Short mmCIF file of C-alpha atoms in Angstrom, two decimals:
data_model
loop_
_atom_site.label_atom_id
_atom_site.label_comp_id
_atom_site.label_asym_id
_atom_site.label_seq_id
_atom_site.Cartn_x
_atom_site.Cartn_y
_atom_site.Cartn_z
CA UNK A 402 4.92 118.27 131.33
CA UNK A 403 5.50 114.40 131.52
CA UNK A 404 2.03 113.59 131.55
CA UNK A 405 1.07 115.81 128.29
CA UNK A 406 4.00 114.99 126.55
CA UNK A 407 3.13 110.85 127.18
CA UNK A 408 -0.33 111.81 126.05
CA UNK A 409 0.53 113.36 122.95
CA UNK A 410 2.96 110.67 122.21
CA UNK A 411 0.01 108.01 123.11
CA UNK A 412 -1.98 109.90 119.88
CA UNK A 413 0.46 109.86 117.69
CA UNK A 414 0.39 105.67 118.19
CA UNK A 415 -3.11 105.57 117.96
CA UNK A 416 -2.98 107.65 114.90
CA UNK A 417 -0.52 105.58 113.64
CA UNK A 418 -2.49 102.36 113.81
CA UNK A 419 -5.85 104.35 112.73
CA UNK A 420 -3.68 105.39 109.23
CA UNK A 421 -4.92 104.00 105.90
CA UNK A 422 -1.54 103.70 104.24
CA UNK A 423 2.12 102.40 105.20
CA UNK A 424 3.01 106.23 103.50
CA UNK A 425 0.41 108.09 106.04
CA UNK A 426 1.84 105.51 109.06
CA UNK A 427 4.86 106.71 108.52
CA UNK A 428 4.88 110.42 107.95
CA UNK A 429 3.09 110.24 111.63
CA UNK A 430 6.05 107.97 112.94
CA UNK A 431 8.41 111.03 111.82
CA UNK A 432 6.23 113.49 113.33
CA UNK A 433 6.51 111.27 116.36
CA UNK A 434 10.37 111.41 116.25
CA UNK A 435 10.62 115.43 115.55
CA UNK A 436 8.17 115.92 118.09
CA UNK A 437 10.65 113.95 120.55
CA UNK A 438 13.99 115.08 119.63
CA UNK A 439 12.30 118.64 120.08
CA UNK A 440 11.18 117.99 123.63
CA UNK A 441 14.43 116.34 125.00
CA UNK A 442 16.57 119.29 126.00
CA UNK A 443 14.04 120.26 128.63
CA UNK A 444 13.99 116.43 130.46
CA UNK A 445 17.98 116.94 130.13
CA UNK A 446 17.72 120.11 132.13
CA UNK A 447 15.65 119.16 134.15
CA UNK A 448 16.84 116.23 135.61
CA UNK A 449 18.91 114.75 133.39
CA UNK A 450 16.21 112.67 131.32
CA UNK A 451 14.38 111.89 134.19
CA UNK A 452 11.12 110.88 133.06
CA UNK A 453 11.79 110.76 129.03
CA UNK A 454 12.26 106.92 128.99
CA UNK A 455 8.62 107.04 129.09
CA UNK A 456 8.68 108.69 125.89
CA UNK A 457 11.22 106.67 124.59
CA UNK A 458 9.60 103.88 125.72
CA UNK A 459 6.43 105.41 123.45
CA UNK A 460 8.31 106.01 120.44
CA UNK A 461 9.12 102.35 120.46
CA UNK A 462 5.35 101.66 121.00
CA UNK A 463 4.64 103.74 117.73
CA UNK A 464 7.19 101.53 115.77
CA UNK A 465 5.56 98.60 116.26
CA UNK A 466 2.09 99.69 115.07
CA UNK A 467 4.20 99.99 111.69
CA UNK A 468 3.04 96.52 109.94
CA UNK A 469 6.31 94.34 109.57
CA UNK A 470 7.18 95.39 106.14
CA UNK A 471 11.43 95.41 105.20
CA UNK A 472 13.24 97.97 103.35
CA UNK A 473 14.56 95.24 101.18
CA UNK A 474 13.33 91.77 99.38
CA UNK A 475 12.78 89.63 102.32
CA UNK A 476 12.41 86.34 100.53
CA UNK A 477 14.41 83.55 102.54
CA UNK A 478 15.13 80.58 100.69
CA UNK A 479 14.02 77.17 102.57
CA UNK A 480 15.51 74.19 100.19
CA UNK A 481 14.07 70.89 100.83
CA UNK A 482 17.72 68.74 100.72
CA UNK A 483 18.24 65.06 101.17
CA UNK A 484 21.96 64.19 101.70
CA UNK A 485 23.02 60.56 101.02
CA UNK A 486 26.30 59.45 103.24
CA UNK A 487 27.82 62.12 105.71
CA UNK A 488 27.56 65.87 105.33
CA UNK A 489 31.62 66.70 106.21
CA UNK A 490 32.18 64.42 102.83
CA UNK A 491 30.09 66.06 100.38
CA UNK A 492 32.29 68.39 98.05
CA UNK A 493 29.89 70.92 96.97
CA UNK A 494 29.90 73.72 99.48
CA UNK A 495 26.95 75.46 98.54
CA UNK A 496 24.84 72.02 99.42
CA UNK A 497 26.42 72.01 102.71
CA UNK A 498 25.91 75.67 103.72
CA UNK A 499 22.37 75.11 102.38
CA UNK A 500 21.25 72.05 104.33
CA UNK A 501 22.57 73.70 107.34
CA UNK A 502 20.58 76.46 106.59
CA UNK A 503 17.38 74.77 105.51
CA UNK A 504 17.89 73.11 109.02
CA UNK A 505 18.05 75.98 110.93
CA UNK A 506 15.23 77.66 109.25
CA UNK A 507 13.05 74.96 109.83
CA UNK A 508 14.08 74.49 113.35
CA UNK A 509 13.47 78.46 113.81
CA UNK A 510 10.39 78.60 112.43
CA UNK A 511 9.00 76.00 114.22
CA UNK A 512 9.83 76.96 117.00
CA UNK A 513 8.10 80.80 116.23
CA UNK A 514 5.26 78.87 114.97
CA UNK A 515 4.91 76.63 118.37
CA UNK A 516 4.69 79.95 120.36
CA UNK A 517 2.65 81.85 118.21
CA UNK A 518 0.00 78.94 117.90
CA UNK A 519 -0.62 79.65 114.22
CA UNK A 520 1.27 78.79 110.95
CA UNK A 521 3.23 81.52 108.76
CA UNK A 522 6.06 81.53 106.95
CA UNK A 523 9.39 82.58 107.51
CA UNK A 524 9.27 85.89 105.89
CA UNK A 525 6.38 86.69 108.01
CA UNK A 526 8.22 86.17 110.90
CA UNK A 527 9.83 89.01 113.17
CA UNK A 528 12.83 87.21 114.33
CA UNK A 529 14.27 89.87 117.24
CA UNK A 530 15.91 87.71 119.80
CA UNK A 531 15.90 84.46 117.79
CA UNK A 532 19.41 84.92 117.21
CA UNK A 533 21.24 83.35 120.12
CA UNK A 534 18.95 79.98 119.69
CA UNK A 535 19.74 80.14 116.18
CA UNK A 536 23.64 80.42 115.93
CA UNK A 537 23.85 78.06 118.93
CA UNK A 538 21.41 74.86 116.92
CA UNK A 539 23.62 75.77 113.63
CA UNK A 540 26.76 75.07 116.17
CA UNK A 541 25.07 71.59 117.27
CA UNK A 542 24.37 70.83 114.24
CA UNK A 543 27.54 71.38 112.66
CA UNK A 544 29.12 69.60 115.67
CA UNK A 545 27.06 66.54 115.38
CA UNK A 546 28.19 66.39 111.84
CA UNK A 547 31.65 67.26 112.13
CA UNK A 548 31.96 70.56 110.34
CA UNK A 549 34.18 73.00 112.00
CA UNK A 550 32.25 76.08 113.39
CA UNK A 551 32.45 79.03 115.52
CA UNK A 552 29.62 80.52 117.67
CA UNK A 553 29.86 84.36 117.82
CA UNK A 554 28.31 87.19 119.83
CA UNK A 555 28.91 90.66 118.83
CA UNK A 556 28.04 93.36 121.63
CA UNK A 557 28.02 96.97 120.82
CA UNK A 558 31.11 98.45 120.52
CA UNK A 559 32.85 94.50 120.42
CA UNK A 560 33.25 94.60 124.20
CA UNK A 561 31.93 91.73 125.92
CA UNK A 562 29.60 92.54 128.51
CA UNK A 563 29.12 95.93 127.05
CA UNK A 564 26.83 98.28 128.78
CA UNK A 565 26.81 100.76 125.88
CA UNK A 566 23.07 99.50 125.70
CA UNK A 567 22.63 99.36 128.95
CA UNK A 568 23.22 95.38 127.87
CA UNK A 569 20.93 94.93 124.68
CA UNK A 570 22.44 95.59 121.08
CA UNK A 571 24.25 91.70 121.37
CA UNK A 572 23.50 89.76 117.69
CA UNK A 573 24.58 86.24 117.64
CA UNK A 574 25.71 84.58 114.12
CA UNK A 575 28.36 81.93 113.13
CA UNK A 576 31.15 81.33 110.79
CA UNK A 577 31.52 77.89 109.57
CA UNK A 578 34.26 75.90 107.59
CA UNK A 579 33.08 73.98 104.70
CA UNK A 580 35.96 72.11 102.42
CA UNK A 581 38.77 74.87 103.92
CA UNK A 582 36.61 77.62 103.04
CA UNK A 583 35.04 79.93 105.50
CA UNK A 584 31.37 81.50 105.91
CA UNK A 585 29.20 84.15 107.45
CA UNK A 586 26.14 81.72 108.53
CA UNK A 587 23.15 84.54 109.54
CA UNK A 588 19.50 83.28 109.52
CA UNK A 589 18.47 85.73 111.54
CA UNK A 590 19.41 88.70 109.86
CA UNK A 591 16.36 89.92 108.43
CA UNK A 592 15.34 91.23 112.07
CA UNK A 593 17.49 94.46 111.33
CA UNK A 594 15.85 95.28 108.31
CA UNK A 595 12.29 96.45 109.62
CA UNK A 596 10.79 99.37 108.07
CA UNK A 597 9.44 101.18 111.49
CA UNK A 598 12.71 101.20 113.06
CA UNK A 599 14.91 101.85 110.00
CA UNK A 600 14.07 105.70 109.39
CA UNK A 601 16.99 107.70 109.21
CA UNK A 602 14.66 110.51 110.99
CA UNK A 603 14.92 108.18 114.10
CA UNK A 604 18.53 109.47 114.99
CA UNK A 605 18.88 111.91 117.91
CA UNK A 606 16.30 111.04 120.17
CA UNK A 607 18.01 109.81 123.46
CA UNK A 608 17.20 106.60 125.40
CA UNK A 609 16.67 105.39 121.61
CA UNK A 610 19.06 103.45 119.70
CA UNK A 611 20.57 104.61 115.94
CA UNK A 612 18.33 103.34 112.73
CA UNK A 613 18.92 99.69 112.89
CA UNK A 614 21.48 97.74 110.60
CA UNK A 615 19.57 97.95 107.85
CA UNK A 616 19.75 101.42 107.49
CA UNK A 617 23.54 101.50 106.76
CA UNK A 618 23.75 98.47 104.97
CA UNK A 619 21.17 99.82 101.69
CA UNK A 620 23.33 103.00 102.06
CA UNK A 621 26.16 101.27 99.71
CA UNK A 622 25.44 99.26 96.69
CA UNK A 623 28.21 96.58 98.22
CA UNK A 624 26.95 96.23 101.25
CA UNK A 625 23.28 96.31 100.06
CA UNK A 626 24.10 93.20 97.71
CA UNK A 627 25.70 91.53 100.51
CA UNK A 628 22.29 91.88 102.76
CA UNK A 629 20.44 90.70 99.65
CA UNK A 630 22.64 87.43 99.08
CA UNK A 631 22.07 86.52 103.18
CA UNK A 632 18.63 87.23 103.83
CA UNK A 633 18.03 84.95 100.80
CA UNK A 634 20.76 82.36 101.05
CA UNK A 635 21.61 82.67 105.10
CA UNK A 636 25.24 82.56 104.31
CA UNK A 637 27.72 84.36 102.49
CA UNK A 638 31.46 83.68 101.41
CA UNK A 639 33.59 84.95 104.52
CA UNK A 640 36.69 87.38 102.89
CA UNK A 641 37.80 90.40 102.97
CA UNK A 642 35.63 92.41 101.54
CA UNK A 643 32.99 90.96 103.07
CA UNK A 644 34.11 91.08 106.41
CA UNK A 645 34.05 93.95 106.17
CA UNK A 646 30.55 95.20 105.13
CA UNK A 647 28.89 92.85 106.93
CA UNK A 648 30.52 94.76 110.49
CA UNK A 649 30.50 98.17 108.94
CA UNK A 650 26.82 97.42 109.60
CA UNK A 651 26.80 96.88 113.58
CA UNK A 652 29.98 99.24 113.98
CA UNK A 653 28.00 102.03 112.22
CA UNK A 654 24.93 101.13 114.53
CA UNK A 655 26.75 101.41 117.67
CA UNK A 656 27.38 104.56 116.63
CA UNK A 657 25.23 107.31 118.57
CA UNK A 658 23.88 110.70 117.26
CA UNK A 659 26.39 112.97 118.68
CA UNK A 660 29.19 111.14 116.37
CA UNK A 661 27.42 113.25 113.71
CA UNK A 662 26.88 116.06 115.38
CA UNK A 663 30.55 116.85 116.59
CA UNK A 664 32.53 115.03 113.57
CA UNK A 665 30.08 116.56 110.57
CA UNK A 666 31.03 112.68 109.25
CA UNK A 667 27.98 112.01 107.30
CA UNK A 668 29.65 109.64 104.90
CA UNK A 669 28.14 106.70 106.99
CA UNK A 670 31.46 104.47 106.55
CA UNK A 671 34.12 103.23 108.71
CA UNK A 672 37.67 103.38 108.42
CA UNK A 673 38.25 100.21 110.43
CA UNK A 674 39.74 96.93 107.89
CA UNK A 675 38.80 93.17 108.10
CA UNK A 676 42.17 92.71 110.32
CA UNK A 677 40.44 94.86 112.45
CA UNK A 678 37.68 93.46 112.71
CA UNK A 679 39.84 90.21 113.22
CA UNK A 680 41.08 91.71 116.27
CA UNK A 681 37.55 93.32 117.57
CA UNK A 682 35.91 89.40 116.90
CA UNK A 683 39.02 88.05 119.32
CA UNK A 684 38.98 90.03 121.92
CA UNK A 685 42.31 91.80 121.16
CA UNK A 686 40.68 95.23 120.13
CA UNK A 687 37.63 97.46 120.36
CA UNK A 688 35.53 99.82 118.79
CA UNK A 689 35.95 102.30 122.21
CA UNK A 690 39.57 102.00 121.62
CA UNK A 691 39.21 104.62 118.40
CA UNK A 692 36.03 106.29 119.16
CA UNK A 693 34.90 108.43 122.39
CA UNK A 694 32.63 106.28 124.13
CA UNK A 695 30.05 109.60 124.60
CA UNK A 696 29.69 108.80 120.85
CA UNK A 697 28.35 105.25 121.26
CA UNK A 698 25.44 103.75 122.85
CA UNK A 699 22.81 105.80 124.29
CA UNK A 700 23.40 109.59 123.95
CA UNK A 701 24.55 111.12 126.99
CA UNK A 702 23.08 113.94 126.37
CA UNK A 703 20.78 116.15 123.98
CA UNK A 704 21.58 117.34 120.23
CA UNK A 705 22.46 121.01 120.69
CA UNK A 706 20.37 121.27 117.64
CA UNK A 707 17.29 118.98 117.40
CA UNK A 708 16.24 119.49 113.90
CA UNK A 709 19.56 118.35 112.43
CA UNK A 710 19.40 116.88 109.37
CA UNK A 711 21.36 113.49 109.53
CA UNK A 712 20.23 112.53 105.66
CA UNK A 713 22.82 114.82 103.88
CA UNK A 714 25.42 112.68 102.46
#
């Protein structure tokens, strides 16, 4: 069964490369992931998913021969700024955030560029796992020029050293003072807006996360604008409201299928406030502390009914 099941998966990548069209790529990617879900009752009897994390591991594989297209504009803005005197004096916040921006941009796609041995251009770039070297140079370089910042790593479900992930799912980003007013600094958040791993057909499939970020964040018009404003600018005005959407984002990602399938919550929201998310940021709180664990991470175990349709809002 393992071997034919890998096989058929194997096709399905090769078919997916072979496709003419991002529109025939990725009716065969949803093939891939009913063809999955529908197999994945029998590895859970059998030995309790023995053996599927090979086809896990081949759904993945049929992702990435989806060219690196975005569900939304990708267009990262990399301003050219020359500051006169010290950075920590200037008065217009917007030229702050942007040099540090610009900086860290520059820095991070030089450094792609280095290891790819070939020049493209930020939007080009697929920046999974950039994140940690990212939010860490914008804390340097806000140290070295005395603007207050703070280095932040989310793990799934805001535990640290979560294993909900089996100890993937961190993002790194940082949240930087400029004149008394506070930030979301991001540069690397266009890596959760990929269009092969951003299908909404991709939920239920154990051993495979939930649709990526992205997925929830076009869902709402105010959390869609907010994506928009930091893939472009990197940064965006830390309140409230924007608190927020930005973590209904990753809280909704940590998220498994089987929250769907036993709530019949398809409203893809949260009920959780910015104070919460306060708390969850310092430690004081978690995500686990509201929600069954069996409900986020990896599934634990199959969807009772494979087919379900998880796009019916």
């Amino acid at each position: 069964m393992v071997d034919e099941n890998r096989w058929k998966m194997i096709k399905y990548r090769m078919a997916i490369y072979e496709a003419p069209t991002i529109e025939e790529k990725l009716k065969l990617l949803k093939e891939a992931y009913a063809f999955a879900k529908s197999i994945a009752p029998a590895y859970e009897e059998a030995a309790g998913f023995y053996g599927f994390s090979d086809i896990a591991q081949a759904i993945l594989e049929c992702e990435r021969a989806i060219p690196l297209n975005f569900i939304i504009d990708n267009k990262p803005k990399m301003a050219d700024i020359q500051i006169n005197g010290r950075l920590d004096q200037i008065k217009e916040n917007e030229v702050v955030l942007d040099k540090i921006v610009s900086e860290a941009r520059k820095y991070l796609l030089l450094s792609i560029n280095i290891f790819l041995a070939r020049k493209i251009t930020l939007e080009q770039c697929d920046l999974v796992n950039h994140c940690l070297n990212t939010s860490k140079y914008i804390l340097e370089y806000c140290q070295k020029n005395n603007i207050w910042c703070w280095f932040i790593k989310i793990e799934p479900g805001y535990i640290n050293h979560s294993r909900l992930y089996e100890g993937s799912g961190c993002h790194c980003f940082c949240i930087v003072e400029v004149n008394n007013k506070k930030y979301i600094v991001d540069c690397t958040y266009s890596q959760f807006f990929h269009l092969g791993n951003n299908l909404i057909e991709r939920m239920g499939i154990p051993k495979i996360p939930s649709p990526k970020v992205g997925a929830y964040m076009v869902m709402e018009e105010k959390r869609k604008k907010l994506a928009e404003k930091i893939l472009r600018d990197g940064y965006i005005e830390l309140n409230k409201e924007n608190l927020k959407n930005y973590l209904d984002g990753f809280t909704l990602f940590f998220r498994n299928d089987l929250y769907y399938e036993e709530t019949d919550d398809f409203s893809y929201t949260t009920l959780y406030t910015s104070e919460d998310y306060k708390n969850f940021l310092n430690g004081k709180d978690y995500q686990t502390a509201y929600e069954d664990v069996s409900r986020l991470g990896y599934m634990p175990r199959a969807l009772k009914k494979p087919q379900m349709d998880f796009s019916k809002r």
